[in-house]
Amino acid sequence: MLSETVWNDAFARAQLVAEEQEIPLVDVLKQTQEDRPPLHWRMEAQASRSDRLGLGETAMEEEGEIALYLTMRVGRISTPDALTYCKAMSTAFRAPLVEAAPWPEGLYYDGQSLYPPDSDTTGNWISMSLMIRYRYQDRIERPL
């Protein structure tokens, strides 16, 4: 299950980078595709799973991926420019940002993967995908 703590931290970090780049970060649940700008970031949670750390244990560990897509109309920017934007976004999940709140206790961002656009994509939109793996450990405050 995706924790609100993970989502909120990742969105805040991505928002800081997007504002610095002057590229909007859209919330796909709030903004229809028709209303999105020709160059924008969007964030999604990929598959996540969680399990107890041990039998009878109140601590859980969640693992998953946050996906950040630099989404653009075809012909909007060059590949080197897109890679520069993705590198800056990547850095926000590799090192603490001065402007950001400290990482929540128990949240660890691990490896990353970058998927360039598929050159065979048809249509008006294309995306470069940055996948950020994470682990999050939390504890039930009051045992049920």
Tab-separated table of C-alpha atoms in Angstrom:
chain	number	residue	atom	x	y	z
A	1	MET	CA	0.000	0.000	0.000
A	2	LEU	CA	1.237	3.492	-0.793
A	3	SER	CA	1.609	5.566	2.361
A	4	GLU	CA	0.476	9.166	2.470
A	5	THR	CA	3.865	10.006	4.034
A	6	VAL	CA	5.711	8.706	0.962
A	7	TRP	CA	3.413	10.450	-1.519
A	8	ASN	CA	3.524	13.796	0.293
A	9	ASP	CA	7.308	13.785	0.643
A	10	ALA	CA	7.921	12.800	-2.988
A	11	PHE	CA	5.397	15.345	-4.288
A	12	ALA	CA	6.935	18.146	-2.194
A	13	ARG	CA	10.441	17.341	-3.483
A	14	ALA	CA	9.254	17.117	-7.079
A	15	GLN	CA	7.312	20.379	-6.676
A	16	LEU	CA	10.448	22.238	-5.547
A	17	VAL	CA	12.403	21.050	-8.585
A	18	ALA	CA	9.529	21.720	-10.987
A	19	GLU	CA	9.133	25.282	-9.685
A	20	GLU	CA	12.863	25.905	-10.066
A	21	GLN	CA	12.648	24.639	-13.659
A	22	GLU	CA	9.465	26.681	-14.253
A	23	ILE	CA	7.742	23.500	-15.412
A	24	PRO	CA	4.373	22.754	-13.792
A	25	LEU	CA	3.905	19.565	-11.762
A	26	VAL	CA	0.330	18.490	-12.439
A	27	ASP	CA	-1.864	16.406	-10.194
A	28	VAL	CA	-3.497	13.995	-12.624
A	29	LEU	CA	-6.546	13.669	-10.375
A	30	LYS	CA	-7.172	17.415	-10.523
A	31	GLN	CA	-6.261	18.407	-14.065
A	32	THR	CA	-7.682	16.885	-17.218
A	33	GLN	CA	-5.315	16.001	-20.022
A	34	GLU	CA	-6.809	18.721	-22.227
A	35	ASP	CA	-5.884	21.384	-19.638
A	36	ARG	CA	-2.267	20.334	-19.173
A	37	PRO	CA	0.523	22.601	-20.471
A	38	PRO	CA	2.687	21.521	-23.435
A	39	LEU	CA	5.608	20.757	-21.088
A	40	HIS	CA	4.938	19.449	-17.583
A	41	TRP	CA	5.899	16.950	-14.925
A	42	ARG	CA	3.411	14.419	-13.642
A	43	MET	CA	3.904	12.052	-10.752
A	44	GLU	CA	2.377	8.639	-10.241
A	45	ALA	CA	2.865	5.853	-7.753
A	46	GLN	CA	3.763	2.541	-9.286
A	47	ALA	CA	3.180	-0.824	-7.654
A	48	SER	CA	3.983	-0.893	-3.976
A	49	ARG	CA	3.786	-3.603	-1.379
A	50	SER	CA	4.047	-3.739	2.373
A	51	ASP	CA	4.497	-6.452	4.963
A	52	ARG	CA	5.235	-6.822	8.641
A	53	LEU	CA	8.873	-6.962	9.615
A	54	GLY	CA	8.187	-10.052	11.703
A	55	LEU	CA	5.423	-12.219	13.142
A	56	GLY	CA	3.358	-10.180	15.599
A	57	GLU	CA	5.473	-7.134	14.832
A	58	THR	CA	3.787	-3.720	14.725
A	59	ALA	CA	6.440	-2.405	12.335
A	60	MET	CA	5.783	-2.568	8.597
A	61	GLU	CA	8.060	-2.051	5.621
A	62	GLU	CA	6.661	-0.729	2.374
A	63	GLU	CA	8.545	-0.881	-0.922
A	64	GLY	CA	7.581	0.678	-4.213
A	65	GLU	CA	8.351	3.159	-6.941
A	66	ILE	CA	7.474	6.766	-7.567
A	67	ALA	CA	7.302	7.584	-11.274
A	68	LEU	CA	7.993	11.098	-12.510
A	69	TYR	CA	7.206	11.742	-16.153
A	70	LEU	CA	8.572	14.711	-18.031
A	71	THR	CA	5.690	14.970	-20.456
A	72	MET	CA	5.892	17.135	-23.535
A	73	ARG	CA	4.259	17.804	-26.829
A	74	VAL	CA	6.365	16.339	-29.622
A	75	GLY	CA	8.956	18.855	-30.814
A	76	ARG	CA	8.779	20.925	-27.607
A	77	ILE	CA	12.354	20.325	-26.288
A	78	SER	CA	15.496	18.440	-27.265
A	79	THR	CA	16.706	15.201	-25.690
A	80	PRO	CA	19.734	16.884	-24.013
A	81	ASP	CA	17.417	19.467	-22.403
A	82	ALA	CA	15.038	16.746	-21.211
A	83	LEU	CA	17.970	14.823	-19.715
A	84	THR	CA	19.088	17.955	-17.861
A	85	TYR	CA	15.610	18.357	-16.335
A	86	CYS	CA	15.520	14.679	-15.359
A	87	LYS	CA	18.977	14.865	-13.763
A	88	ALA	CA	17.863	17.763	-11.563
A	89	MET	CA	14.742	15.836	-10.538
A	90	SER	CA	16.839	12.757	-9.804
A	91	THR	CA	19.141	14.729	-7.537
A	92	ALA	CA	16.218	15.790	-5.331
A	93	PHE	CA	15.792	12.135	-4.345
A	94	ARG	CA	19.497	11.391	-3.879
A	95	ALA	CA	20.527	14.173	-1.518
A	96	PRO	CA	18.691	16.320	1.016
A	97	LEU	CA	17.479	19.626	-0.422
A	98	VAL	CA	18.088	22.753	1.628
A	99	GLU	CA	14.603	24.051	0.754
A	100	ALA	CA	12.832	20.762	1.579
A	101	ALA	CA	11.755	19.351	4.895
A	102	PRO	CA	14.023	16.578	6.190
A	103	TRP	CA	13.201	13.100	4.978
A	104	PRO	CA	10.493	11.548	7.124
A	105	GLU	CA	11.771	9.033	9.625
A	106	GLY	CA	11.863	5.568	8.082
A	107	LEU	CA	11.779	6.748	4.427
A	108	TYR	CA	14.680	5.784	2.177
A	109	TYR	CA	14.990	6.531	-1.523
A	110	ASP	CA	16.998	3.799	-3.192
A	111	GLY	CA	17.927	3.246	-6.833
A	112	GLN	CA	16.576	5.015	-9.875
A	113	SER	CA	15.910	4.204	-13.507
A	114	LEU	CA	15.444	6.520	-16.467
A	115	TYR	CA	13.482	5.471	-19.508
A	116	PRO	CA	13.883	7.685	-22.574
A	117	PRO	CA	10.947	8.233	-24.899
A	118	ASP	CA	10.178	5.498	-27.378
A	119	SER	CA	11.109	6.825	-30.807
A	120	ASP	CA	8.223	4.838	-32.317
A	121	THR	CA	5.623	6.665	-30.215
A	122	THR	CA	2.891	8.175	-32.324
A	123	GLY	CA	0.635	11.054	-31.395
A	124	ASN	CA	1.217	14.531	-30.003
A	125	TRP	CA	2.637	13.661	-26.554
A	126	ILE	CA	5.825	11.931	-25.465
A	127	SER	CA	7.310	11.256	-22.010
A	128	MET	CA	10.678	10.599	-20.415
A	129	SER	CA	10.213	8.482	-17.281
A	130	LEU	CA	12.224	8.696	-14.056
A	131	MET	CA	11.499	5.826	-11.664
A	132	ILE	CA	12.552	6.230	-8.030
A	133	ARG	CA	12.525	3.190	-5.770
A	134	TYR	CA	11.817	3.669	-2.089
A	135	ARG	CA	11.472	1.834	1.214
A	136	TYR	CA	9.388	3.117	4.079
A	137	GLN	CA	9.185	1.659	7.559
A	138	ASP	CA	6.545	2.685	10.028
A	139	ARG	CA	4.927	1.307	13.146
A	140	ILE	CA	1.344	1.005	14.290
A	141	GLU	CA	1.159	3.394	17.220
A	142	ARG	CA	-1.492	1.427	19.082
A	143	PRO	CA	-1.624	-2.315	18.518
A	144	LEU	CA	-5.092	-3.412	17.415
